[in-house]
Amino acid sequence: MVKPLNPALLLTDATNRLSCSLFRLSLPPSSSFHIFTYHLSTNNPRVFGPHSVNMALWGNNKRDDDDEPVSHNGDSASHVVQPRDVDERTRLLPPPSQGYLSPDDPAVSPYNLWSVRFLRYFTVLFTVITLLWWVLLLVSIFVSPPGMHSRGSGFFDFSYTTLTLGLLLLGLMFFSSPSKAAQVSCLVVAVVLLVDAILIVSVPRLRVEEGWVGIASVVWALLIAVWTVTTDGIVAWGKREEEERLTGRAESRRTLGEWTSVFVSTVFLVIMAAVAVLLTATLILRSRDASLAAPGHRYYVDGDKYQIHIFCEGSTNSTSSSGKKLPTVLFESGDGPFESGMFAVAENALANGSISRYCYSDRPGFGWSDNAPSPFSAGMAADVLSEALARAGEDGPWILASAGVGSIYSRIFSSRHGTAIKGLLMVDPLHEDLLYRLGSPNRGFLLWAWGIISPLGLDRIPAAIFKGRTREDRVYGRSAYQNGKYIKAKLQESLVAGSLTKNEVSSARHIQLEKTPLALISSGIEMKRDRQWGKKQEDLSHLTKKLISWDIVSKAPSEVWRTHEGRQTIEKRLKELVHA
């Protein structure tokens, strides 16, 4: 049996609905104010939200239809929504979901823009290209690929490529965290690299030593620095655009993670800017050193790949009492350039008439000579010396005077020139059995590491500023060991000392003519300090069967010519060999 409807209840319900509708119309469109009514069947208070107030009068609110199933006779079923009281957390403004996202939402990202993604893809590509170039330059320090030999040390192009790789990796790691500090730091790096590129191209000697490899490396570094500045600016723009589109405003706040990223990237970029400044300072010193004219002449060798410096002085027409042409003394330096070593001895001997003419060469990487391709052994050095002397028109005969490790080179040269060698003078020479000391892995690694950081000028720059070191000091004097070319030459010497060089000098000993006059001068200090060294000196006294003398200068160091007695002994023996 159908229960009849109560007209009074229907009238009350209609009145309530009309009141709610009129109140709703008086509210702003964005208001979320909640209206209280009483459900007719339960007499419980009910909260009407923005939708419920708007739709209650007309009965077409879908959520109300879902919550209140309608009976077949038109009665409304009991309302199932739990009552909710209004408190201080009740929203009066629309929630963020109605049009905008939270700034912390992962969807708010500059990666939404295809242009930003495009920049990141190209940055990855440039990183891969730079990494391959970096590996190739690293390998070329030890083995020179065809066409990639530079007449300089090769450490500068490696440094520029390392700087480039660092910029790219930092850009990728902190790609989505651009900052003004990063842009300014990269801009400083770009400006400094531009100065470096101008220096290398404009100074002829630097341009020759760096070659196309060095020029390409510094130009690539400059382009990547500009690319990094541009990319950072575009990503910052894209980040701002996406924040305005998705959150309604550009976000000025940063999270702790973003501040950490900005701080870390800025610190590393400041370090890179300092590295670029140091590279520039070292290039300026090299430009200054390049203005120092060579005393002799440079001659191309090894298929015109690089040049060797040769200096000769004295008469070419001097003869002995018997009418024979007096031999020319060919000096070979020890651990350092000849100009800072036995040069004074040679000049004094020439002035005193003990010798009539002398020549010396700077081994590749020493003094004014270029670096040779790697690997480079003592036998190769002897061959290019022969070629340079031939181009200079010097054909001997020769008295070979050498010191320390230079004796290894002289002995190989002697074995390859036979009767053109009229005598040997060895000053505290290195024995081939002790070459392992030069070729130890620890020494090789230290030379490589020293060469890698040498472009920073950590020792050259302070020495020039605070100690007054001159270009002469840096080219052939007491600071020559700081030169990248010198370090590269010593590294090449170390790499093959126990293999190629030892085999060459061992063969030379068997080829050496036994009738060649020999004079040996040893350091008394070294013989007392190192018993093995003393035994090897004795062994070298039997290098030929014509030993003229073996002098032990008791108070002299390994560089015997540093003492007055040592200089006198050297000049005396030179005179005996020349006039024998």
XYZ file of C-alpha atoms in Angstrom:
580
model
C 0.000 0.000 0.000
C 1.491 3.375 -1.075
C 1.830 5.892 1.738
C 0.224 9.278 0.843
C 2.568 12.281 0.703
C 2.314 14.950 3.361
C 1.646 18.335 1.620
C 3.212 20.257 4.544
C 6.501 18.406 4.217
C 6.605 18.966 0.465
C 6.040 22.696 0.968
C 8.782 22.890 3.621
C 11.266 21.056 1.395
C 10.554 23.330 -1.555
C 11.010 26.403 0.623
C 14.360 25.183 1.931
C 15.630 24.383 -1.520
C 14.615 27.811 -2.843
C 16.399 29.547 0.077
C 19.598 27.630 -0.562
C 19.471 28.446 -4.245
C 19.019 32.162 -3.598
C 21.934 32.158 -1.083
C 24.099 30.334 -3.578
C 23.431 32.961 -6.216
C 24.599 35.659 -3.794
C 28.063 34.010 -3.345
C 31.055 34.618 -5.603
C 31.483 31.987 -8.359
C 34.725 30.715 -6.783
C 33.344 30.417 -3.272
C 33.414 27.070 -1.541
C 31.182 28.144 1.324
C 29.071 25.268 2.643
C 25.309 25.519 3.326
C 23.532 23.639 6.092
C 20.066 22.136 5.502
C 18.041 19.455 7.133
C 17.246 16.249 5.388
C 13.509 15.792 5.330
C 13.417 12.153 6.221
C 16.118 12.118 8.898
C 15.983 15.662 10.248
C 19.845 15.579 10.281
C 21.935 18.555 9.242
C 23.473 18.232 5.794
C 26.326 20.198 4.298
C 25.818 21.434 0.760
C 29.036 22.216 -1.095
C 29.315 24.431 -4.117
C 27.807 21.812 -6.434
C 25.134 20.643 -4.068
C 23.858 24.167 -3.359
C 23.740 25.000 -7.017
C 21.969 21.820 -8.071
C 19.768 21.084 -5.085
C 16.798 23.083 -6.316
C 16.705 21.506 -9.737
C 17.607 17.954 -8.733
C 20.078 17.339 -11.572
C 23.291 17.002 -9.553
C 24.851 13.707 -10.573
C 26.633 13.247 -7.276
C 23.352 13.694 -5.417
C 21.731 11.200 -7.750
C 24.501 8.740 -7.075
C 24.335 9.282 -3.318
C 20.507 9.288 -3.085
C 18.854 6.485 -5.043
C 15.364 7.477 -6.174
C 12.431 5.146 -5.557
C 9.934 4.219 -8.227
C 7.169 6.261 -6.574
C 9.306 9.493 -6.615
C 10.363 9.451 -2.956
C 13.959 10.282 -2.146
C 15.818 7.553 -0.302
C 17.812 8.208 2.845
C 21.019 10.253 2.268
C 24.198 8.208 2.839
C 26.877 11.008 2.931
C 28.426 11.368 6.358
C 27.905 14.807 7.931
C 30.969 17.112 7.959
C 31.370 20.087 10.253
C 32.854 23.397 9.136
C 36.162 24.265 10.811
C 39.206 26.524 10.281
C 40.538 24.211 7.546
C 37.459 24.504 5.372
C 38.511 25.847 1.950
C 37.131 29.214 0.899
C 39.164 29.250 -2.369
C 39.223 26.634 -5.110
C 41.747 23.797 -4.572
C 44.880 23.703 -6.785
C 43.460 20.780 -8.719
C 40.983 23.098 -10.325
C 43.450 24.444 -12.997
C 47.027 24.677 -11.486
C 49.653 22.290 -10.146
C 51.810 22.575 -7.080
C 55.302 24.028 -7.785
C 56.767 20.854 -6.260
C 54.866 18.630 -8.684
C 57.307 16.606 -10.862
C 55.194 17.544 -13.876
C 56.449 21.133 -13.547
C 59.689 20.645 -15.500
C 61.546 22.417 -18.314
C 61.859 19.025 -19.992
C 58.254 19.493 -21.172
C 59.626 21.811 -23.870
C 61.034 20.158 -26.975
C 63.694 22.878 -27.264
C 65.088 21.987 -23.825
C 65.113 18.288 -24.651
C 66.832 19.124 -27.928
C 69.593 20.977 -26.058
C 70.111 18.083 -23.673
C 70.382 15.549 -26.496
C 73.012 17.667 -28.236
C 74.893 18.160 -24.966
C 75.068 14.381 -24.583
C 76.339 14.108 -28.169
C 79.019 16.743 -27.563
C 80.055 14.946 -24.378
C 80.572 11.673 -26.248
C 82.600 13.422 -28.978
C 84.744 15.223 -26.394
C 85.319 12.020 -24.437
C 86.566 10.239 -27.565
C 88.880 13.158 -28.359
C 90.116 13.181 -24.744
C 90.975 9.471 -24.917
C 92.775 9.966 -28.223
C 94.877 12.787 -26.785
C 95.678 10.716 -23.717
C 96.916 7.873 -25.906
C 98.919 10.273 -28.093
C 101.085 11.213 -25.103
C 102.457 7.673 -25.144
C 102.022 6.709 -28.815
C 101.582 9.441 -31.431
C 98.834 8.549 -33.963
C 99.659 9.376 -37.599
C 99.062 13.016 -38.364
C 98.444 13.999 -34.747
C 101.980 14.812 -33.626
C 102.386 18.294 -32.200
C 105.847 19.821 -31.928
C 105.067 20.940 -28.390
C 104.497 18.818 -25.329
C 100.860 17.964 -26.080
C 99.861 18.667 -22.486
C 98.064 21.914 -23.303
C 95.598 20.388 -25.762
C 94.917 17.626 -23.235
C 94.246 20.260 -20.557
C 91.821 22.169 -22.784
C 89.958 18.983 -23.638
C 89.765 18.014 -19.961
C 88.307 21.447 -19.204
C 85.785 20.994 -22.000
C 84.749 17.580 -20.751
C 84.305 18.976 -17.238
C 82.012 21.744 -18.508
C 79.847 19.265 -20.385
C 79.580 16.803 -17.506
C 78.646 19.566 -15.074
C 76.064 20.819 -17.534
C 74.473 17.381 -17.746
C 74.549 16.733 -14.004
C 72.861 20.052 -13.141
C 70.955 20.560 -16.381
C 67.577 21.284 -14.732
C 69.043 23.601 -12.079
C 70.195 26.699 -13.970
C 71.513 29.697 -12.068
C 72.959 33.126 -12.694
C 76.163 32.130 -10.896
C 76.702 29.237 -13.312
C 76.062 31.453 -16.316
C 78.510 34.107 -15.117
C 81.200 31.483 -14.357
C 80.827 29.864 -17.788
C 80.944 33.290 -19.404
C 84.241 34.033 -17.631
C 85.632 30.704 -18.865
C 84.519 31.522 -22.411
C 86.185 34.946 -22.361
C 89.459 33.511 -20.998
C 89.440 30.739 -23.608
C 88.936 33.342 -26.316
C 92.095 35.095 -25.103
C 93.947 31.743 -25.168
C 92.839 31.056 -28.729
C 94.016 34.505 -29.840
C 97.395 33.988 -28.139
C 97.994 30.585 -29.717
C 97.045 31.739 -33.201
C 98.852 35.079 -33.083
C 102.211 33.983 -31.591
C 104.069 32.052 -34.335
C 106.065 29.819 -31.997
C 102.987 28.819 -30.004
C 101.080 28.157 -33.206
C 103.859 25.883 -34.449
C 104.240 23.985 -31.175
C 100.525 23.431 -30.607
C 99.752 22.594 -34.230
C 96.288 21.907 -35.530
C 95.573 19.592 -32.589
C 96.129 22.307 -30.003
C 94.251 24.950 -31.992
C 91.292 22.611 -32.515
C 91.241 21.751 -28.808
C 91.148 25.356 -27.585
C 88.566 26.404 -30.199
C 86.367 23.439 -29.264
C 86.682 24.392 -25.597
C 85.632 27.954 -26.446
C 82.590 26.771 -28.423
C 81.494 24.438 -25.636
C 81.823 27.217 -23.057
C 79.553 29.426 -25.187
C 77.178 26.480 -25.674
C 77.026 25.934 -21.906
C 76.141 29.590 -21.258
C 73.451 29.514 -23.946
C 72.011 26.206 -22.750
C 71.838 27.350 -19.155
C 69.976 30.505 -20.179
C 67.469 28.630 -22.340
C 66.807 26.054 -19.611
C 66.201 28.882 -17.123
C 63.730 30.422 -19.565
C 61.994 27.090 -20.125
C 61.745 26.458 -16.395
C 60.137 29.850 -15.880
C 57.693 29.326 -18.754
C 56.547 25.954 -17.468
C 56.085 27.274 -13.933
C 53.904 30.126 -15.188
C 51.861 27.772 -17.347
C 51.357 25.004 -14.811
C 51.418 26.800 -11.443
C 50.213 30.248 -12.381
C 53.444 32.077 -11.508
C 57.234 31.825 -11.836
C 58.640 30.141 -8.754
C 61.229 32.230 -6.922
C 61.852 29.683 -4.194
C 64.272 26.754 -4.448
C 64.238 23.467 -2.648
C 67.186 22.320 -0.554
C 68.173 19.934 -3.338
C 68.154 22.749 -5.900
C 70.250 24.999 -3.672
C 72.737 22.158 -3.214
C 72.935 21.648 -6.976
C 73.487 25.354 -7.582
C 76.180 25.519 -4.897
C 78.083 22.447 -6.139
C 77.939 23.491 -9.792
C 79.051 27.023 -8.954
C 82.017 25.794 -6.907
C 83.226 23.541 -9.726
C 82.707 26.238 -12.346
C 84.689 28.743 -10.286
C 87.508 26.173 -10.084
C 87.349 25.736 -13.866
C 87.465 29.491 -14.343
C 90.586 29.608 -12.158
C 92.126 26.791 -14.236
C 91.412 28.723 -17.432
C 93.082 31.830 -15.972
C 96.171 29.796 -15.000
C 96.360 28.338 -18.516
C 96.293 31.865 -19.894
C 99.051 33.015 -17.544
C 101.238 30.078 -18.608
C 100.580 30.856 -22.273
C 101.695 34.428 -21.666
C 104.960 33.129 -20.185
C 105.425 30.822 -23.163
C 104.826 33.756 -25.493
C 107.503 35.671 -23.627
C 109.916 32.716 -23.820
C 109.305 32.359 -27.558
C 110.897 35.761 -28.093
C 114.271 34.389 -26.932
C 116.292 33.773 -30.077
C 118.139 30.489 -30.474
C 121.945 30.805 -30.588
C 122.189 28.313 -33.430
C 119.849 27.074 -36.133
C 116.924 24.680 -36.227
C 116.854 21.906 -38.809
C 113.932 19.743 -39.848
C 114.335 16.012 -39.255
C 112.316 12.804 -39.497
C 110.457 13.719 -42.652
C 110.143 17.372 -41.634
C 107.987 16.478 -38.631
C 109.939 18.592 -36.152
C 113.128 20.626 -35.726
C 116.400 20.080 -33.869
C 118.554 22.957 -32.646
C 122.252 22.776 -33.572
C 124.941 25.255 -32.506
C 128.550 25.207 -33.665
C 131.421 27.573 -32.951
C 135.105 27.662 -33.855
C 137.330 27.242 -36.852
C 136.593 24.621 -39.459
C 140.104 24.729 -40.985
C 142.260 23.990 -37.939
C 144.868 21.295 -38.444
C 147.281 19.453 -36.233
C 151.078 19.653 -36.438
C 150.982 16.734 -38.835
C 148.561 18.552 -41.132
C 145.491 16.554 -40.256
C 142.161 18.272 -39.674
C 141.413 18.613 -35.993
C 138.206 16.896 -34.913
C 135.183 18.847 -33.742
C 133.991 18.178 -30.211
C 130.309 17.166 -30.230
C 128.805 17.636 -26.781
C 125.829 15.698 -25.457
C 124.146 17.011 -22.318
C 123.046 14.942 -19.349
C 119.729 15.379 -17.559
C 119.283 19.029 -18.514
C 119.924 21.368 -21.442
C 123.553 21.794 -22.457
C 123.413 25.572 -22.101
C 123.020 25.287 -18.324
C 125.613 22.537 -18.011
C 128.888 22.120 -19.862
C 128.487 25.224 -22.007
C 130.955 27.187 -19.852
C 133.477 24.325 -20.140
C 133.192 24.334 -23.929
C 133.619 28.103 -24.157
C 136.670 28.075 -21.897
C 138.260 25.199 -23.772
C 137.734 27.022 -27.062
C 139.101 30.279 -25.679
C 142.161 28.520 -24.223
C 142.927 26.713 -27.468
C 142.335 23.281 -25.950
C 139.827 22.623 -28.742
C 139.412 24.329 -32.115
C 135.704 23.849 -32.706
C 132.723 22.415 -30.907
C 129.042 21.697 -31.617
C 126.140 20.749 -29.457
C 122.502 19.867 -30.054
C 119.439 20.153 -27.905
C 117.816 16.760 -27.690
C 114.120 16.771 -28.703
C 112.195 18.641 -26.010
C 115.284 20.392 -24.606
C 116.122 24.058 -25.119
C 115.043 25.245 -28.566
C 114.336 21.800 -30.044
C 110.816 20.518 -30.665
C 109.388 17.411 -29.067
C 109.597 14.222 -31.084
C 106.687 11.809 -31.697
C 106.212 9.050 -29.142
C 107.749 6.585 -28.522
C 111.247 8.022 -28.805
C 114.367 6.053 -27.910
C 118.066 6.925 -27.663
C 118.707 5.246 -31.013
C 116.074 7.434 -32.666
C 117.701 10.482 -31.084
C 121.074 9.450 -32.533
C 119.533 9.084 -35.988
C 117.860 12.517 -35.997
C 121.086 14.077 -34.673
C 122.954 12.591 -37.635
C 120.312 13.992 -40.001
C 120.429 17.456 -38.416
C 124.251 17.562 -38.580
C 124.157 16.547 -42.230
C 121.679 19.336 -43.013
C 123.898 21.768 -41.117
C 126.888 20.714 -43.233
C 128.834 19.299 -40.281
C 130.538 16.063 -41.239
C 133.190 15.573 -38.544
C 135.444 13.982 -37.585
C 134.143 13.986 -34.043
C 135.222 13.789 -30.426
C 132.111 12.826 -28.460
C 131.880 14.431 -25.011
C 128.891 13.431 -22.901
C 127.666 13.394 -19.324
C 125.265 11.225 -17.324
C 122.450 9.746 -19.376
C 123.817 11.641 -22.400
C 126.571 9.027 -22.583
C 123.941 6.485 -23.641
C 123.098 8.653 -26.666
C 126.764 9.281 -27.504
C 127.659 5.606 -27.380
C 124.886 4.735 -29.828
C 125.944 7.620 -32.097
C 129.561 6.399 -31.939
C 128.656 2.849 -32.884
C 126.791 4.126 -35.972
C 129.568 6.394 -37.263
C 132.602 4.099 -36.978
C 135.876 5.713 -37.980
C 134.392 9.238 -37.965
C 134.632 9.073 -34.161
C 138.161 9.981 -33.020
C 137.612 9.775 -29.274
C 135.132 9.430 -26.401
C 134.985 11.536 -23.247
C 132.384 10.369 -20.723
C 131.709 12.385 -17.552
C 130.169 10.267 -14.795
C 128.254 8.226 -17.408
C 125.146 6.108 -16.845
C 125.632 2.377 -17.382
C 123.068 0.486 -19.453
C 122.474 -1.918 -16.581
C 121.157 1.012 -14.517
C 118.623 2.161 -17.082
C 115.914 0.486 -15.026
C 116.204 3.428 -12.643
C 115.037 5.746 -15.394
C 112.336 3.383 -16.537
C 110.709 2.586 -13.195
C 106.876 2.727 -13.270
C 106.747 5.122 -10.330
C 109.035 7.601 -12.059
C 107.057 7.322 -15.275
C 103.749 7.948 -13.513
C 105.125 10.953 -11.651
C 106.470 12.439 -14.881
C 103.088 11.925 -16.554
C 101.185 13.504 -13.658
C 103.685 16.352 -13.535
C 103.203 16.916 -17.238
C 99.404 16.896 -16.967
C 99.401 19.729 -14.423
C 102.336 21.615 -15.979
C 100.067 23.850 -18.150
C 98.694 25.354 -14.931
C 102.098 26.880 -14.246
C 101.865 26.222 -10.517
C 105.646 26.496 -10.261
C 106.497 28.705 -13.250
C 104.063 31.529 -12.489
C 105.110 32.061 -8.825
C 108.784 31.745 -9.816
C 108.359 34.434 -12.467
C 106.425 36.777 -10.162
C 108.157 36.336 -6.824
C 111.612 34.965 -7.685
C 112.348 36.953 -10.808
C 112.907 33.963 -13.074
C 113.711 35.107 -16.610
C 112.973 33.584 -19.990
C 116.549 32.274 -20.067
C 115.878 30.418 -16.825
C 112.726 28.833 -18.244
C 114.152 27.879 -21.643
C 117.521 26.377 -20.677
C 118.372 27.490 -17.145
C 117.472 26.463 -13.619
C 113.722 26.517 -14.279
C 113.866 24.492 -17.498
C 112.623 21.401 -15.659
C 109.256 23.189 -15.273
C 108.815 23.341 -19.031
C 106.195 21.005 -20.497
C 108.485 20.142 -23.423
C 111.232 19.064 -21.043
C 108.813 16.955 -18.979
C 107.512 15.290 -22.138
C 111.084 14.474 -23.230
C 111.911 12.916 -19.855
C 108.656 10.937 -19.954
C 109.522 9.596 -23.400
C 112.988 8.690 -22.135
C 111.508 6.854 -19.152
C 108.939 4.909 -21.161
C 111.523 3.144 -23.348
C 114.590 3.172 -21.072
C 114.285 -0.462 -20.081
C 113.231 -1.743 -23.504
C 114.168 0.001 -26.758
C 116.987 2.137 -25.397
C 118.583 -0.700 -23.454
C 118.543 -2.971 -26.497
C 120.068 -0.243 -28.677
C 122.904 0.592 -26.301
C 123.621 -3.091 -25.690
C 123.990 -3.593 -29.427
C 126.116 -0.456 -29.661
C 128.599 -1.921 -27.174
C 129.243 -4.855 -29.461
C 129.583 -2.611 -32.520
C 131.849 -0.021 -30.884
C 135.343 0.070 -32.419
C 137.866 -1.169 -29.880
C 140.623 1.185 -30.987
C 138.638 4.367 -30.223
C 140.434 6.465 -27.544
C 138.459 6.710 -24.308
C 138.680 9.110 -21.348
C 136.493 8.546 -18.301
C 135.821 11.064 -15.491
C 133.795 9.929 -12.474
C 132.255 11.645 -9.482
C 133.947 10.678 -6.225
C 130.814 11.572 -4.243
C 128.596 9.305 -6.348
C 131.046 6.404 -6.196
C 131.153 6.596 -2.385
C 127.389 6.996 -2.074
C 126.448 4.185 -4.470
C 128.748 1.161 -4.629
C 126.891 -0.258 -7.607
C 127.489 2.992 -9.463
C 131.213 2.661 -8.763
C 131.320 -0.880 -10.115
C 129.545 0.185 -13.294
C 132.006 3.046 -13.774
C 134.806 0.525 -13.677
C 133.013 -1.604 -16.242
C 132.653 1.373 -18.597
C 136.399 1.956 -18.418
C 136.697 -1.230 -20.500
C 134.324 0.025 -23.209
C 137.262 0.168 -25.621
C 140.777 -1.201 -25.450
C 142.345 2.249 -25.701
C 141.671 3.859 -22.322
C 143.630 7.127 -22.068
C 142.691 7.946 -18.486
C 140.135 7.358 -15.746
C 139.874 10.301 -13.362
C 137.886 10.278 -10.126
C 137.207 13.814 -8.903
C 136.847 13.188 -5.206
C 134.785 16.212 -4.142
C 132.719 16.591 -7.286
C 128.994 15.710 -7.566
C 127.528 13.878 -10.530
C 127.764 17.133 -12.507
C 131.527 17.166 -12.224
C 131.897 20.521 -14.013
C 130.286 22.284 -11.029
C 133.675 22.201 -9.287
C 136.858 23.935 -10.374
C 138.850 20.700 -10.313
C 136.202 19.023 -12.420
C 136.293 21.731 -15.104
C 140.084 21.589 -15.280
C 140.043 17.813 -15.628
C 137.435 17.903 -18.404
C 139.342 20.533 -20.386
C 142.603 18.646 -19.953
C 141.189 15.392 -21.282
C 139.467 17.144 -24.185
C 142.794 18.629 -25.249
C 144.461 15.227 -25.127
C 141.773 13.625 -27.265
C 141.668 16.432 -29.849
C 145.432 16.588 -30.290
C 146.124 12.873 -29.963
